[in-house]
Amino acid sequence: MDFFSQQDRARRNTRYLLVLFILALSLLVLLTNALFTAFLWVGRDYNIYVGGSGWEGYLALFSWERFGTIGLAVTSTVGFVSLIRWLQLASGGRAVAESMGGRRVMRQSADPYEQRCLNIVEELSLAANMPVPALYVLPEERGINAFAAGINPTDAVVAVTRGAALQLSRDELQGVVAHEFSHILNGDMRLGIRLASLLKGITFIGDVGHFLLRMGAYGVGRSNRRSESSAALPILGLGLMIIGWLGSLAAGFIKAAISRQKEYLADASAVQFTRDTSGIADALKVIGGFLPGSLVHSARAPEMSHIFFGEVRHRLWDGFATHPPLDMRIRRLDKNWNGQFIQRPEVRYATGPLSENHTQTGVGRAALVAAAMASSLSDQSPATGSSPATEDADFALQNNTTEQIPEALHTAVTEPLGATAAALALVTARRNSKQLEATLNVLREQGVQGQLELVLSLLPQVRALGPGHRFPLMAAAMPALKNMSTPQYRQFKTTLLSLIRSDGQTDLFEWCLFQLLRHYLDPEYLRVENSRPRYRHIAKVRAPLRQVLSVLAHQGNGDSSQAFALACNDLQLTQMTLIPLEQCSVAEFSRGVHTLADCYPLLKPRILKAMALAAADDGAVCPVERELVISVAAVMDCPLPPELSLG
């Protein structure tokens, strides 16, 4: 699956959505004008209109001035409602999950089913080379369903229903979550939020009609004096409700037109992530044989039906379904399916230990990731799940070292104070004895109570970490870092930046660490402006590419000139020369990376591929090169899919 092509297709689908929205809005304007004209025409007893009858009398009421006024009113109302809905949903996936009744799952959760979901999300995050998204559970939903929400991967969340957590085996749940991860990487989430916002504007007219219908009935019932002035309101309200119903049909058609093909793509991507077709195929079979199916009873679910794994409501006609039929999805994954769904007794409570069926290790790529995470610890800790170790640990951690993350260090980063202390310790550990006192003074002045002591306690273990384990440690800390309050995050960010500047210079690792944390945490707490595509052709970014590729070429153990030339040849850039190491600065490198972030989606994978070729020029990707490429990909808002992973 070419995730970058799908991201570009998602951008084109946004334009397609806009065209369909304009057509639907035009239809609503015409219908509203027709309704208002009919309202005038039938107002015979209230002297609203006195004139001819029949079709000619109806047409005689038409007025271009009234048409423009009504059209402007409808367009303004729809636009205003869509904007308000966009602002509500654009705050991140958390707002969507909480509006559905979701509850965030913490690492400290004692529920074994929730722990298993957390482990799966972490495994797939490592497999996708992206930060761990927050996990939510919909505790009141018996149906088997899930969704991913957010504007971009930095503020994404994954949510599963309680039914999915209880009813599915580990392999099946892994397939469902992998399906949602593909929506994150394919760029479907932003399209889904835009779709929900625009369609809310279209269906709002029906809400107005319902309000007028109730107000009219209320006015008639109150007094005879008010009845003459309000008796026409139910007629107008009923008409608007009918228009709103037609708008809902148009909204359903738009959702079906855009969403259904994406579900097939996401199913295929889930197979690519897990290297197994049976997991997601069996999950679909379980839904077919499960009485509640994939139904979701949240009041907001129909509005957001297009972001779910399965249908949230029964439909009399599949023409407006946002998802393909189950049997068609299953047959694309399992060509030998006999047509029988999986019947499984419903699990209603999750108080005991997991059964053998629910603790089996995942398969393929994500299973190796889980095994590697387990083997990276000196002992098995409760926070790491029950996945057994394998000899292929370095595959998941993307490095060739055999050093281990201490258990105490891994445990510390599962809560916010320990996670922030670990990040600060990573910077402090790079200071020599002369610089250390100045660094500690920064912590004394700006650190929160108890943070200095915790940093000092973690410092020996952090110093013992090899470069290949620094970013995996931060990946493990990311969920805890997202649990801070906004004032706590601002304080942490200020302290980290002061710590980096305390020695008067910023080295490459410090830049990578700060950019990685800023990029993935800022959207959780602050309103940030995403980069906008500006550069469609590689020639437009020659200068920043030269800076970035030169810095990367100097980090490896091989011939830097050869590595630089290899990347330039892959990008078909001629007459570009390597910048000498002494002329490479972190400041220029940073400016170059942020310029590359403004490239068009299909240009970014070419750049990342060229960087990967340069990093692997000497036959091995060292941890520093890997950290550099991952940080650049993060700033470019371009998660590394499996085919571009650095091994």
mmCIF file of C-alpha atoms in Angstrom, residues 126-405:
data_model
loop_
_atom_site.group_PDB
_atom_site.id
_atom_site.type_symbol
_atom_site.label_atom_id
_atom_site.label_comp_id
_atom_site.label_asym_id
_atom_site.label_seq_id
_atom_site.Cartn_x
_atom_site.Cartn_y
_atom_site.Cartn_z
ATOM 1 C CA LEU A 126 6.299 1.162 16.494
ATOM 2 C CA ALA A 127 5.615 -0.796 13.330
ATOM 3 C CA ALA A 128 4.383 2.409 11.654
ATOM 4 C CA ASN A 129 7.220 4.559 13.041
ATOM 5 C CA MET A 130 4.761 7.032 14.563
ATOM 6 C CA PRO A 131 4.042 8.205 18.117
ATOM 7 C CA VAL A 132 1.586 6.213 20.192
ATOM 8 C CA PRO A 133 -1.897 7.732 19.815
ATOM 9 C CA ALA A 134 -4.157 8.016 22.833
ATOM 10 C CA LEU A 135 -6.503 5.066 23.307
ATOM 11 C CA TYR A 136 -10.156 5.528 24.221
ATOM 12 C CA VAL A 137 -12.783 2.945 25.030
ATOM 13 C CA LEU A 138 -16.549 3.398 24.589
ATOM 14 C CA PRO A 139 -17.618 1.598 27.779
ATOM 15 C CA GLU A 140 -21.362 1.494 27.115
ATOM 16 C CA GLU A 141 -21.217 0.053 23.589
ATOM 17 C CA ARG A 142 -21.795 -3.698 23.202
ATOM 18 C CA GLY A 143 -21.281 -3.657 19.450
ATOM 19 C CA ILE A 144 -17.896 -4.484 17.921
ATOM 20 C CA ASN A 145 -16.541 -1.282 16.419
ATOM 21 C CA ALA A 146 -13.642 1.165 16.454
ATOM 22 C CA PHE A 147 -12.551 4.452 14.913
ATOM 23 C CA ALA A 148 -9.564 6.769 14.516
ATOM 24 C CA ALA A 149 -10.058 10.528 14.762
ATOM 25 C CA GLY A 150 -7.950 13.656 14.549
ATOM 26 C CA ILE A 151 -6.719 16.226 12.056
ATOM 27 C CA ASN A 152 -3.255 14.725 11.600
ATOM 28 C CA PRO A 153 -1.131 11.944 13.136
ATOM 29 C CA THR A 154 0.078 14.259 15.910
ATOM 30 C CA ASP A 155 -3.370 14.610 17.501
ATOM 31 C CA ALA A 156 -4.815 11.245 16.478
ATOM 32 C CA VAL A 157 -6.678 8.972 18.856
ATOM 33 C CA VAL A 158 -7.832 5.390 18.448
ATOM 34 C CA ALA A 159 -11.092 4.322 20.085
ATOM 35 C CA VAL A 160 -12.580 0.857 20.481
ATOM 36 C CA THR A 161 -15.958 -0.151 21.828
ATOM 37 C CA ARG A 162 -16.193 -2.310 24.907
ATOM 38 C CA GLY A 163 -17.665 -5.027 22.727
ATOM 39 C CA ALA A 164 -14.571 -5.081 20.513
ATOM 40 C CA ALA A 165 -12.257 -5.305 23.525
ATOM 41 C CA LEU A 166 -14.229 -8.191 25.021
ATOM 42 C CA GLN A 167 -15.366 -10.228 22.030
ATOM 43 C CA LEU A 168 -12.322 -10.242 19.755
ATOM 44 C CA SER A 169 -9.202 -12.330 20.129
ATOM 45 C CA ARG A 170 -5.832 -10.623 20.129
ATOM 46 C CA ASP A 171 -5.217 -11.292 16.434
ATOM 47 C CA GLU A 172 -8.685 -10.049 15.504
ATOM 48 C CA LEU A 173 -8.368 -6.890 17.598
ATOM 49 C CA GLN A 174 -4.926 -6.319 16.135
ATOM 50 C CA GLY A 175 -6.437 -6.390 12.636
ATOM 51 C CA VAL A 176 -9.153 -3.897 13.608
ATOM 52 C CA VAL A 177 -6.659 -1.473 15.177
ATOM 53 C CA ALA A 178 -4.340 -1.834 12.173
ATOM 54 C CA HIS A 179 -7.302 -0.884 9.969
ATOM 55 C CA GLU A 180 -7.665 2.336 11.975
ATOM 56 C CA PHE A 181 -3.924 3.033 11.778
ATOM 57 C CA SER A 182 -4.160 2.926 8.010
ATOM 58 C CA HIS A 183 -6.789 5.678 8.137
ATOM 59 C CA ILE A 184 -4.268 7.762 10.083
ATOM 60 C CA LEU A 185 -1.487 7.197 7.552
ATOM 61 C CA ASN A 186 -3.728 7.528 4.497
ATOM 62 C CA GLY A 187 -4.825 11.031 5.505
ATOM 63 C CA ASP A 188 -8.450 9.956 5.887
ATOM 64 C CA MET A 189 -8.988 11.553 9.300
ATOM 65 C CA ARG A 190 -8.899 15.180 8.156
ATOM 66 C CA LEU A 191 -11.255 14.306 5.305
ATOM 67 C CA GLY A 192 -13.590 12.646 7.800
ATOM 68 C CA ILE A 193 -13.686 15.731 10.025
ATOM 69 C CA ARG A 194 -14.347 18.002 7.039
ATOM 70 C CA LEU A 195 -17.070 15.671 5.850
ATOM 71 C CA ALA A 196 -18.792 15.685 9.245
ATOM 72 C CA SER A 197 -18.579 19.484 9.485
ATOM 73 C CA LEU A 198 -20.012 20.193 6.028
ATOM 74 C CA LEU A 199 -22.782 17.630 6.337
ATOM 75 C CA LYS A 200 -23.837 19.031 9.708
ATOM 76 C CA GLY A 201 -24.496 22.328 7.923
ATOM 77 C CA ILE A 202 -26.667 20.593 5.324
ATOM 78 C CA THR A 203 -28.797 18.720 7.865
ATOM 79 C CA PHE A 204 -29.185 21.752 10.153
ATOM 80 C CA ILE A 205 -32.120 23.014 8.063
ATOM 81 C CA GLY A 206 -34.093 19.979 9.193
ATOM 82 C CA ASP A 207 -33.321 20.885 12.806
ATOM 83 C CA VAL A 208 -34.724 24.374 12.179
ATOM 84 C CA GLY A 209 -37.855 22.834 10.699
ATOM 85 C CA HIS A 210 -38.306 20.613 13.736
ATOM 86 C CA PHE A 211 -37.965 23.673 16.000
ATOM 87 C CA LEU A 212 -40.554 25.664 14.003
ATOM 88 C CA LEU A 213 -42.949 22.721 14.006
ATOM 89 C CA ARG A 214 -42.791 22.520 17.784
ATOM 90 C CA MET A 215 -43.058 26.286 18.214
ATOM 91 C CA GLY A 216 -46.097 26.425 15.960
ATOM 92 C CA ALA A 217 -47.822 23.655 17.860
ATOM 93 C CA TYR A 218 -46.988 25.406 21.132
ATOM 94 C CA GLY A 219 -48.362 28.724 19.900
ATOM 95 C CA VAL A 220 -51.636 27.188 18.687
ATOM 96 C CA GLY A 221 -52.139 25.417 21.983
ATOM 97 C CA ARG A 222 -51.510 28.529 24.104
ATOM 98 C CA SER A 223 -54.335 30.784 22.951
ATOM 99 C CA ASN A 224 -56.684 31.444 20.116
ATOM 100 C CA ARG A 225 -55.345 35.014 19.849
ATOM 101 C CA ARG A 226 -51.876 33.735 18.923
ATOM 102 C CA SER A 227 -53.125 30.880 16.782
ATOM 103 C CA GLU A 228 -53.669 32.952 13.643
ATOM 104 C CA SER A 229 -50.114 34.258 13.658
ATOM 105 C CA SER A 230 -48.554 30.916 14.452
ATOM 106 C CA ALA A 231 -50.736 28.421 12.610
ATOM 107 C CA ALA A 232 -48.581 28.775 9.520
ATOM 108 C CA LEU A 233 -45.410 27.882 11.426
ATOM 109 C CA PRO A 234 -46.120 24.116 11.485
ATOM 110 C CA ILE A 235 -46.546 24.204 7.709
ATOM 111 C CA LEU A 236 -43.233 26.005 7.249
ATOM 112 C CA GLY A 237 -41.582 23.768 9.857
ATOM 113 C CA LEU A 238 -42.872 20.619 8.182
ATOM 114 C CA GLY A 239 -41.563 21.842 4.859
ATOM 115 C CA LEU A 240 -38.130 22.583 6.320
ATOM 116 C CA MET A 241 -38.090 19.153 7.955
ATOM 117 C CA ILE A 242 -38.767 17.589 4.572
ATOM 118 C CA ILE A 243 -35.950 19.668 3.051
ATOM 119 C CA GLY A 244 -33.735 18.622 5.969
ATOM 120 C CA TRP A 245 -34.643 15.006 5.289
ATOM 121 C CA LEU A 246 -33.672 15.465 1.661
ATOM 122 C CA GLY A 247 -30.454 17.094 2.879
ATOM 123 C CA SER A 248 -29.825 14.042 5.050
ATOM 124 C CA LEU A 249 -30.259 11.842 1.985
ATOM 125 C CA ALA A 250 -27.758 14.017 0.122
ATOM 126 C CA ALA A 251 -25.386 13.801 3.099
ATOM 127 C CA GLY A 252 -25.733 10.027 3.135
ATOM 128 C CA PHE A 253 -24.992 9.855 -0.567
ATOM 129 C CA ILE A 254 -21.880 12.021 -0.173
ATOM 130 C CA LYS A 255 -20.609 9.913 2.738
ATOM 131 C CA ALA A 256 -21.221 6.696 0.834
ATOM 132 C CA ALA A 257 -19.552 8.044 -2.309
ATOM 133 C CA ILE A 258 -16.381 9.001 -0.457
ATOM 134 C CA SER A 259 -16.103 6.458 2.359
ATOM 135 C CA ARG A 260 -16.797 2.997 0.958
ATOM 136 C CA GLN A 261 -13.705 2.591 -1.219
ATOM 137 C CA LYS A 262 -11.529 3.821 1.621
ATOM 138 C CA GLU A 263 -12.702 0.923 3.782
ATOM 139 C CA TYR A 264 -11.372 -1.577 1.231
ATOM 140 C CA LEU A 265 -8.048 0.271 1.199
ATOM 141 C CA ALA A 266 -7.894 0.293 4.984
ATOM 142 C CA ASP A 267 -8.608 -3.450 5.119
ATOM 143 C CA ALA A 268 -5.741 -4.086 2.703
ATOM 144 C CA SER A 269 -3.454 -1.804 4.699
ATOM 145 C CA ALA A 270 -4.272 -3.713 7.890
ATOM 146 C CA VAL A 271 -3.017 -6.878 6.223
ATOM 147 C CA GLN A 272 0.168 -5.033 5.259
ATOM 148 C CA PHE A 273 0.739 -3.972 8.870
ATOM 149 C CA THR A 274 0.078 -7.346 10.494
ATOM 150 C CA ARG A 275 1.244 -9.594 7.634
ATOM 151 C CA ASP A 276 -1.856 -11.695 8.268
ATOM 152 C CA THR A 277 -5.259 -11.783 6.545
ATOM 153 C CA SER A 278 -7.021 -13.963 9.098
ATOM 154 C CA GLY A 279 -7.036 -11.383 11.914
ATOM 155 C CA ILE A 280 -9.159 -8.695 10.282
ATOM 156 C CA ALA A 281 -11.148 -11.232 8.217
ATOM 157 C CA ASP A 282 -12.101 -13.157 11.367
ATOM 158 C CA ALA A 283 -13.013 -9.910 13.120
ATOM 159 C CA LEU A 284 -15.506 -9.186 10.330
ATOM 160 C CA LYS A 285 -16.850 -12.749 10.611
ATOM 161 C CA VAL A 286 -17.338 -12.295 14.362
ATOM 162 C CA ILE A 287 -19.284 -9.079 13.728
ATOM 163 C CA GLY A 288 -21.531 -10.949 11.286
ATOM 164 C CA GLY A 289 -22.262 -13.665 13.840
ATOM 165 C CA PHE A 290 -22.635 -11.355 16.829
ATOM 166 C CA LEU A 291 -26.190 -10.253 17.709
ATOM 167 C CA PRO A 292 -25.359 -6.565 18.399
ATOM 168 C CA GLY A 293 -23.070 -6.604 15.342
ATOM 169 C CA SER A 294 -21.179 -3.320 15.000
ATOM 170 C CA LEU A 295 -24.028 -1.101 16.206
ATOM 171 C CA VAL A 296 -23.165 1.997 18.229
ATOM 172 C CA HIS A 297 -25.902 3.698 20.243
ATOM 173 C CA SER A 298 -24.198 7.023 20.935
ATOM 174 C CA ALA A 299 -26.328 9.942 19.744
ATOM 175 C CA ARG A 300 -23.355 11.332 17.793
ATOM 176 C CA ALA A 301 -22.545 8.054 16.050
ATOM 177 C CA PRO A 302 -24.713 8.527 12.914
ATOM 178 C CA GLU A 303 -23.151 11.932 12.308
ATOM 179 C CA MET A 304 -19.669 10.376 12.403
ATOM 180 C CA SER A 305 -20.605 6.994 10.940
ATOM 181 C CA HIS A 306 -18.027 7.281 8.145
ATOM 182 C CA ILE A 307 -15.048 7.135 10.550
ATOM 183 C CA PHE A 308 -16.043 3.838 12.213
ATOM 184 C CA PHE A 309 -14.749 0.367 11.398
ATOM 185 C CA GLY A 310 -18.269 -0.930 10.677
ATOM 186 C CA GLU A 311 -21.815 0.335 10.216
ATOM 187 C CA VAL A 312 -23.243 2.010 13.317
ATOM 188 C CA ARG A 313 -26.930 1.641 12.354
ATOM 189 C CA HIS A 314 -29.088 -0.857 10.476
ATOM 190 C CA ARG A 315 -30.080 0.381 7.018
ATOM 191 C CA LEU A 316 -33.024 -0.677 4.908
ATOM 192 C CA TRP A 317 -31.086 0.116 1.751
ATOM 193 C CA ASP A 318 -27.338 -0.311 1.312
ATOM 194 C CA GLY A 319 -27.151 2.494 -1.236
ATOM 195 C CA PHE A 320 -26.412 5.028 1.487
ATOM 196 C CA ALA A 321 -24.235 2.755 3.619
ATOM 197 C CA THR A 322 -20.855 4.234 4.516
ATOM 198 C CA HIS A 323 -19.253 0.775 4.534
ATOM 199 C CA PRO A 324 -19.318 -2.078 2.018
ATOM 200 C CA PRO A 325 -21.343 -5.172 2.973
ATOM 201 C CA LEU A 326 -19.567 -7.517 5.393
ATOM 202 C CA ASP A 327 -19.554 -10.450 2.987
ATOM 203 C CA MET A 328 -17.854 -8.380 0.264
ATOM 204 C CA ARG A 329 -15.163 -7.169 2.680
ATOM 205 C CA ILE A 330 -14.563 -10.701 3.935
ATOM 206 C CA ARG A 331 -14.309 -12.238 0.462
ATOM 207 C CA ARG A 332 -11.674 -9.685 -0.553
ATOM 208 C CA LEU A 333 -9.599 -10.864 2.407
ATOM 209 C CA ASP A 334 -10.485 -14.564 2.414
ATOM 210 C CA LYS A 335 -11.283 -15.919 -1.039
ATOM 211 C CA ASN A 336 -11.965 -19.395 0.393
ATOM 212 C CA TRP A 337 -14.575 -18.239 2.909
ATOM 213 C CA ASN A 338 -17.481 -20.663 3.169
ATOM 214 C CA GLY A 339 -20.038 -17.969 3.945
ATOM 215 C CA GLN A 340 -20.410 -18.898 7.620
ATOM 216 C CA PHE A 341 -19.978 -16.224 10.275
ATOM 217 C CA ILE A 342 -18.250 -16.978 13.566
ATOM 218 C CA GLN A 343 -20.666 -17.578 16.431
ATOM 219 C CA ARG A 344 -19.148 -16.732 19.787
ATOM 220 C CA PRO A 345 -20.765 -16.462 23.251
ATOM 221 C CA GLU A 346 -20.957 -12.881 24.429
ATOM 222 C CA VAL A 347 -18.448 -11.860 27.081
ATOM 223 C CA ARG A 348 -20.165 -9.387 29.386
ATOM 224 C CA TYR A 349 -17.624 -8.804 32.151
ATOM 225 C CA ALA A 350 -13.849 -8.470 32.200
ATOM 226 C CA THR A 351 -12.927 -9.122 35.810
ATOM 227 C CA GLY A 352 -10.873 -12.283 35.555
ATOM 228 C CA PRO A 353 -7.552 -13.065 33.854
ATOM 229 C CA LEU A 354 -7.404 -13.247 30.100
ATOM 230 C CA SER A 355 -8.133 -16.569 28.546
ATOM 231 C CA GLU A 356 -5.628 -18.329 26.354
ATOM 232 C CA ASN A 357 -7.583 -17.138 23.326
ATOM 233 C CA HIS A 358 -7.030 -13.530 24.345
ATOM 234 C CA THR A 359 -3.347 -13.756 25.175
ATOM 235 C CA GLN A 360 -2.017 -15.308 22.032
ATOM 236 C CA THR A 361 0.766 -13.323 20.422
ATOM 237 C CA GLY A 362 0.087 -11.380 17.240
ATOM 238 C CA VAL A 363 1.611 -12.453 13.992
ATOM 239 C CA GLY A 364 3.857 -10.925 11.406
ATOM 240 C CA ARG A 365 5.428 -7.520 11.701
ATOM 241 C CA ALA A 366 3.437 -6.271 14.707
ATOM 242 C CA ALA A 367 4.135 -9.521 16.583
ATOM 243 C CA LEU A 368 7.872 -9.027 16.116
ATOM 244 C CA VAL A 369 7.492 -5.479 17.385
ATOM 245 C CA ALA A 370 5.751 -6.692 20.524
ATOM 246 C CA ALA A 371 8.391 -9.362 21.067
ATOM 247 C CA ALA A 372 11.158 -6.830 20.641
ATOM 248 C CA MET A 373 9.587 -4.510 23.199
ATOM 249 C CA ALA A 374 9.493 -7.373 25.689
ATOM 250 C CA SER A 375 13.075 -8.415 25.066
ATOM 251 C CA SER A 376 14.325 -4.844 25.419
ATOM 252 C CA LEU A 377 13.607 -4.965 29.152
ATOM 253 C CA SER A 378 15.834 -6.666 31.694
ATOM 254 C CA ASP A 379 12.772 -8.218 33.318
ATOM 255 C CA GLN A 380 9.145 -8.447 32.319
ATOM 256 C CA SER A 381 7.215 -5.550 33.845
ATOM 257 C CA PRO A 382 3.434 -5.185 34.141
ATOM 258 C CA ALA A 383 3.500 -2.283 31.705
ATOM 259 C CA THR A 384 4.889 -4.264 28.792
ATOM 260 C CA GLY A 385 2.180 -6.864 28.359
ATOM 261 C CA SER A 386 2.725 -10.595 28.010
ATOM 262 C CA SER A 387 4.330 -10.874 24.584
ATOM 263 C CA PRO A 388 7.326 -13.236 24.636
ATOM 264 C CA ALA A 389 10.783 -12.201 23.504
ATOM 265 C CA THR A 390 12.301 -13.245 20.211
ATOM 266 C CA GLU A 391 15.762 -13.155 18.701
ATOM 267 C CA ASP A 392 14.552 -10.539 16.216
ATOM 268 C CA ALA A 393 14.416 -7.726 18.782
ATOM 269 C CA ASP A 394 16.548 -5.347 16.771
ATOM 270 C CA PHE A 395 14.002 -5.512 13.929
ATOM 271 C CA ALA A 396 11.395 -3.597 15.898
ATOM 272 C CA LEU A 397 13.749 -1.193 17.597
ATOM 273 C CA GLN A 398 15.406 -0.503 14.221
ATOM 274 C CA ASN A 399 18.958 -0.742 15.588
ATOM 275 C CA ASN A 400 21.725 -3.278 15.918
ATOM 276 C CA THR A 401 22.558 -2.798 19.588
ATOM 277 C CA THR A 402 21.923 -5.376 22.291
ATOM 278 C CA GLU A 403 21.667 -2.916 25.165
ATOM 279 C CA GLN A 404 18.515 -3.012 27.252
ATOM 280 C CA ILE A 405 16.198 -0.400 28.691
#
